[in-house]
PDB file of C-alpha atoms in Angstrom:
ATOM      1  CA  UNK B   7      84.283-125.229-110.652  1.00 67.00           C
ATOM      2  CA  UNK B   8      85.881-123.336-113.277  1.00 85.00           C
ATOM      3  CA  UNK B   9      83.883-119.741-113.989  1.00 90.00           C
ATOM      4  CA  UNK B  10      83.460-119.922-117.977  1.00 90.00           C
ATOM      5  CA  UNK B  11      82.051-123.133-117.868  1.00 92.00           C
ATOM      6  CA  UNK B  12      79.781-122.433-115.031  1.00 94.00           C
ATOM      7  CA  UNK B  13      78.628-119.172-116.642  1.00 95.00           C
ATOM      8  CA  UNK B  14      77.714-120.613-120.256  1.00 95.00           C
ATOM      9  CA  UNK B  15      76.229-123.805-118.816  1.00 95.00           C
ATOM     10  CA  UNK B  16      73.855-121.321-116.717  1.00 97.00           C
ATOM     11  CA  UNK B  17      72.744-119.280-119.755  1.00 97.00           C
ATOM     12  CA  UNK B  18      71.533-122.974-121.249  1.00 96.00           C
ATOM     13  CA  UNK B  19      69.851-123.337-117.892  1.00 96.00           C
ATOM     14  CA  UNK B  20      68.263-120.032-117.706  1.00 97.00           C
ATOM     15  CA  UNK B  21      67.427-119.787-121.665  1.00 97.00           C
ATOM     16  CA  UNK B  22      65.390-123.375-121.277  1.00 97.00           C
ATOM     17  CA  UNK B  23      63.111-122.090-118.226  1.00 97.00           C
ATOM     18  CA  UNK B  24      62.415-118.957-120.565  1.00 98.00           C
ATOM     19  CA  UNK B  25      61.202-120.860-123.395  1.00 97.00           C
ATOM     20  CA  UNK B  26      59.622-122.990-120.773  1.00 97.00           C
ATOM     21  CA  UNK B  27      57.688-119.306-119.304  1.00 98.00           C
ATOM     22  CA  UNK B  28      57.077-118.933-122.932  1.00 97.00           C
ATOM     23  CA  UNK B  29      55.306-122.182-123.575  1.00 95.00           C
ATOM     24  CA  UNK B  30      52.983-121.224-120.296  1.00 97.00           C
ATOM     25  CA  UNK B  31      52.537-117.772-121.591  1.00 98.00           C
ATOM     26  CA  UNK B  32      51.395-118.425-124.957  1.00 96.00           C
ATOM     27  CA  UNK B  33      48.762-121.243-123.311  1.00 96.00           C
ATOM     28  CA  UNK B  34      47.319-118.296-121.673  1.00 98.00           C
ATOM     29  CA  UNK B  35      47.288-116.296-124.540  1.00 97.00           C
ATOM     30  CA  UNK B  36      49.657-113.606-123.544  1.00 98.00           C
ATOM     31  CA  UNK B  37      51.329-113.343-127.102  1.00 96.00           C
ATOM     32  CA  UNK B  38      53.274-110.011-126.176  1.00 97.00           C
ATOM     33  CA  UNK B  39      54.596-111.521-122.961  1.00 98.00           C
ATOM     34  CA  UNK B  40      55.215-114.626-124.988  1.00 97.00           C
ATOM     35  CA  UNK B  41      57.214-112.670-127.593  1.00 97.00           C
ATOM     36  CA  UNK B  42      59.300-111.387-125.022  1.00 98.00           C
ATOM     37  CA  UNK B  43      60.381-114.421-123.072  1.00 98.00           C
ATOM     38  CA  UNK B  44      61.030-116.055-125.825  1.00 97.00           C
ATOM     39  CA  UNK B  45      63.451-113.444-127.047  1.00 97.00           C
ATOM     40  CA  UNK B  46      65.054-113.258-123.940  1.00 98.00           C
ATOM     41  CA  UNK B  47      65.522-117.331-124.018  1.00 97.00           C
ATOM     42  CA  UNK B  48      66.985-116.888-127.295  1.00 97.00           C
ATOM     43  CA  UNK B  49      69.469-114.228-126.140  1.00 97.00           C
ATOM     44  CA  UNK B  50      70.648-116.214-123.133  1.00 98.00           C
ATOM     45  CA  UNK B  51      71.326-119.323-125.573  1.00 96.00           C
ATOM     46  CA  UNK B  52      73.220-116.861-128.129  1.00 96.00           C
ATOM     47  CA  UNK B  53      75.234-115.383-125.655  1.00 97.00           C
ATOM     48  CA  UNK B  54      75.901-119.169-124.344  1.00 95.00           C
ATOM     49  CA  UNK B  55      76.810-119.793-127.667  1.00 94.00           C
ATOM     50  CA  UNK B  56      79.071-116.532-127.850  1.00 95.00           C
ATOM     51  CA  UNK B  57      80.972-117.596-124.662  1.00 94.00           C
ATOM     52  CA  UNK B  58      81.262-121.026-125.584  1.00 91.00           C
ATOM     53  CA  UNK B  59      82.502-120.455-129.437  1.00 91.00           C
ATOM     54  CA  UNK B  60      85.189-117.731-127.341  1.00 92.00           C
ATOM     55  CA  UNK B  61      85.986-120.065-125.195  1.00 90.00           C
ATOM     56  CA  UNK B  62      86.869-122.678-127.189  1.00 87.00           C
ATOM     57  CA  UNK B  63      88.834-120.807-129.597  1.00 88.00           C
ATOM     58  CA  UNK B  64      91.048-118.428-126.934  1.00 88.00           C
ATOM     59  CA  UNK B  65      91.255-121.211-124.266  1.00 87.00           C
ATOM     60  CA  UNK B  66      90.618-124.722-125.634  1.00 86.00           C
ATOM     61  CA  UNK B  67      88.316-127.426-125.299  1.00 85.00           C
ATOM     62  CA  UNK B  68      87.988-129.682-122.241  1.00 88.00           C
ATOM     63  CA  UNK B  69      88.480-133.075-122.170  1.00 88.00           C
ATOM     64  CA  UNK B  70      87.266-136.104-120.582  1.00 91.00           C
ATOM     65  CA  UNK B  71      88.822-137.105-117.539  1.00 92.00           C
ATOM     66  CA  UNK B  72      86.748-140.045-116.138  1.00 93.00           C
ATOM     67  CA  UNK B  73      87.901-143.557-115.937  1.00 94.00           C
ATOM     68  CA  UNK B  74      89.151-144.638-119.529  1.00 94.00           C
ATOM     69  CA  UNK B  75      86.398-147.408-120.252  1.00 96.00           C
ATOM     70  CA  UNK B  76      83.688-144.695-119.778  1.00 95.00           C
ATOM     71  CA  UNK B  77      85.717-142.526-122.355  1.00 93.00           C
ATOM     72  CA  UNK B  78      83.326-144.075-125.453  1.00 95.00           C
ATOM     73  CA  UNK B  79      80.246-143.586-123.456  1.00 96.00           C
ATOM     74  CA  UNK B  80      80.954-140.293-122.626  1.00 94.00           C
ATOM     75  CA  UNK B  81      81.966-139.617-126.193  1.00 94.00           C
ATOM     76  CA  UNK B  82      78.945-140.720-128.220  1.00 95.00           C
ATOM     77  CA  UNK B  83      76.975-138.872-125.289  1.00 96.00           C
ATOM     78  CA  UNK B  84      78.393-135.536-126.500  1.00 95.00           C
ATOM     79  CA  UNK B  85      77.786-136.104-130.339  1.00 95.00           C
ATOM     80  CA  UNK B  86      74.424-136.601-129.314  1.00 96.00           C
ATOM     81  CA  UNK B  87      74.674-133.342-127.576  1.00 96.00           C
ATOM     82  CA  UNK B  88      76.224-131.649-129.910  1.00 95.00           C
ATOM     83  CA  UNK B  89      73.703-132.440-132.723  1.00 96.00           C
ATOM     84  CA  UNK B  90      71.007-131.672-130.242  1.00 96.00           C
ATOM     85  CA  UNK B  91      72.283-128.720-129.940  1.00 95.00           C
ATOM     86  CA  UNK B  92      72.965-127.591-133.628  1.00 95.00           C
ATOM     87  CA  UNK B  93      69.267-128.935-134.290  1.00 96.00           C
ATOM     88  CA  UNK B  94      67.706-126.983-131.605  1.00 95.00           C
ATOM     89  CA  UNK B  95      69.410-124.163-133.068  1.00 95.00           C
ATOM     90  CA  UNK B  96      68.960-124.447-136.266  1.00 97.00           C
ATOM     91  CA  UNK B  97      65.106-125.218-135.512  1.00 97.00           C
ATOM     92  CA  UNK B  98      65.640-122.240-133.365  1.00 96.00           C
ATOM     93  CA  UNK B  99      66.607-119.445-135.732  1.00 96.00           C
ATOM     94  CA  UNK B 100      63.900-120.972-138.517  1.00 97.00           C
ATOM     95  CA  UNK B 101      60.839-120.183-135.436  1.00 97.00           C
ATOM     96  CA  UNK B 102      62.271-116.831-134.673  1.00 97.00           C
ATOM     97  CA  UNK B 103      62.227-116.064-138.233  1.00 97.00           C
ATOM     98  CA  UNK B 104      58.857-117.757-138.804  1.00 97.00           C
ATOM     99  CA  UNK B 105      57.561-115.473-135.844  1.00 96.00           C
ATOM    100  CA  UNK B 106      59.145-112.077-137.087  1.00 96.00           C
ATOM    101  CA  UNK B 107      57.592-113.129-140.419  1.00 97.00           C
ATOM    102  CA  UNK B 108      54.577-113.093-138.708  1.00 95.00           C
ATOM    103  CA  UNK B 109      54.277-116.862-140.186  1.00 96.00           C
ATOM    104  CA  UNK B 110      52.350-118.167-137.186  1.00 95.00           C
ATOM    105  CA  UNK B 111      50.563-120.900-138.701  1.00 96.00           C
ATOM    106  CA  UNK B 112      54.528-122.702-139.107  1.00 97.00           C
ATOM    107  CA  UNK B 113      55.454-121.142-136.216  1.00 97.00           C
ATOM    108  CA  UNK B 114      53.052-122.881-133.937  1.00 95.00           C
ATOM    109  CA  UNK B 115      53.607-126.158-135.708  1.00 97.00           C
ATOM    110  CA  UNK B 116      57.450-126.223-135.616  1.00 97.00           C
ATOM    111  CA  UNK B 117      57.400-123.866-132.740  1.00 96.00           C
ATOM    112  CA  UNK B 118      57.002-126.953-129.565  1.00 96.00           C
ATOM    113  CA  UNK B 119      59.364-129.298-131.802  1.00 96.00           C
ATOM    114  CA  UNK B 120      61.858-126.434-131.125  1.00 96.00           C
ATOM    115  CA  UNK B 121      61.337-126.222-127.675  1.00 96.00           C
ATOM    116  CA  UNK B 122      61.262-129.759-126.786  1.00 96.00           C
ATOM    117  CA  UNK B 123      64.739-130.480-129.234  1.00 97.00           C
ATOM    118  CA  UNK B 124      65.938-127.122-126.859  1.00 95.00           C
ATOM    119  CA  UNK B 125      64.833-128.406-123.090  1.00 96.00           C
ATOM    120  CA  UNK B 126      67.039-131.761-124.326  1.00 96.00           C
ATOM    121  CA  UNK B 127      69.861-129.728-125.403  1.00 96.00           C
ATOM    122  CA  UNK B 128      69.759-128.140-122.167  1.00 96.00           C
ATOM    123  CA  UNK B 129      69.366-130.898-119.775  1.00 97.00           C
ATOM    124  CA  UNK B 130      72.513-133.015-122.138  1.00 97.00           C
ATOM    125  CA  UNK B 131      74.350-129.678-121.803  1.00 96.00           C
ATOM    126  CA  UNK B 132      74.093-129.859-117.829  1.00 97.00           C
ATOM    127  CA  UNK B 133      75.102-133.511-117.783  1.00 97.00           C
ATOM    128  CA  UNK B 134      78.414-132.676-120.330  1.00 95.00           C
ATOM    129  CA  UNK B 135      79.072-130.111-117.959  1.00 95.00           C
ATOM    130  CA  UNK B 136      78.621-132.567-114.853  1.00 96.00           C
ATOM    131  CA  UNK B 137      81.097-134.785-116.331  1.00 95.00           C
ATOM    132  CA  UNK B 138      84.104-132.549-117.454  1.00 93.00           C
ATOM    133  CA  UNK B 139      83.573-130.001-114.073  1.00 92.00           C
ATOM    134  CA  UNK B 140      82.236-131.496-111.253  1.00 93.00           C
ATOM    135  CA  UNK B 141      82.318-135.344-111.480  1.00 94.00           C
ATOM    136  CA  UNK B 142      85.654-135.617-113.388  1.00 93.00           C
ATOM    137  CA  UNK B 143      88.386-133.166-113.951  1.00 86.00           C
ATOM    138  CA  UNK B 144      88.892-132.587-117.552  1.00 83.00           C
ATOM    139  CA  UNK B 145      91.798-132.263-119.253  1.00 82.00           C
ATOM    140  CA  UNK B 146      92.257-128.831-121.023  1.00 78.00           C
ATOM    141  CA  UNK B 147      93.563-128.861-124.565  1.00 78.00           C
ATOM    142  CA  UNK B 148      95.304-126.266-126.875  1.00 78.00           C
ATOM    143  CA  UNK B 149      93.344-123.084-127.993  1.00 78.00           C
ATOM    144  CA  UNK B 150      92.551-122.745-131.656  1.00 75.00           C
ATOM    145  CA  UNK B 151      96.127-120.465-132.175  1.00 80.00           C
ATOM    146  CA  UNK B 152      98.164-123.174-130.424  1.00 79.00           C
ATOM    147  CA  UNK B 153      96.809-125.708-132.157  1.00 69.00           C
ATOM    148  CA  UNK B 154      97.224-124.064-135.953  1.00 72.00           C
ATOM    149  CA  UNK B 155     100.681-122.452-134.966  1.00 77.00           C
ATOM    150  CA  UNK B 156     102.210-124.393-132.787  1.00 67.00           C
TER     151      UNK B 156
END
């Protein structure tokens, strides 16, 4: 299993069972503890984002290596993946603000949608990562530089 891959797809992993502790937190009405998890959930899924976005621009992509009829499956899989993912973090960076704000009538209401949109990013991100890493090897592509220069 290649490292980069492994490490980013854990920081999904470990950023959903924080919101998750957050969720169970904020039931109990531990709002500092709460505050805190979620911030740390948030930081795991930036610096997933960080590592990914590096990734993808020094290395290259990956892509899929399965068995060419599963290639369209596989494809509209990720694109709804990927606009899981930019929802959940759009949605993500609108609560955070709507919590700093001290908004916390809108941030309990958009607050779960958030979380939910972000535990499916998570468990899609896990499956992408099945496919291209441990089920099929995955072809890697040019870096952004190679690919604009040459």
């Amino acid at each position: 299993m290649p490292l980069l891959p492994t490490i980013s797809t854990s920081f999904i992993v470990i950023s959903a069972i924080f919101i998750a502790i957050g969720w169970i937190l904020i039931a109990q009405n531990k709002r500092k503890q709460h505050k805190y998890v979620m911030i740390t959930g948030a930081v795991f899924a930036l610096s997933f984002f960080i590592l990914y976005m590096s990734r993808t621009i020094f290395i290259g992509n990956t892509s899929f290596g399965g068995p060419e009829d599963m290639k369209i499956y596989y494809t509209i899989f990720l694109i709804f993946h990927i606009f899981l993912a930019t929802t959940g973090g759009v949605f993500g960076i609108v609560t955070l603000i709507l919590a700093f704000k001290r908004n916390i009538s809108k941030h309990r209401k958009i607050g779960p949608i958030t979380s939910v949109i972000w535990f499916f990013t998570a468990i899609t991100g896990v499956a992408v990562y099945l496919l291209l890493y441990v089920l099929y090897e995955g072809e890697h592509g040019q870096n952004l530089f190679q690919a604009i220069f040459g």
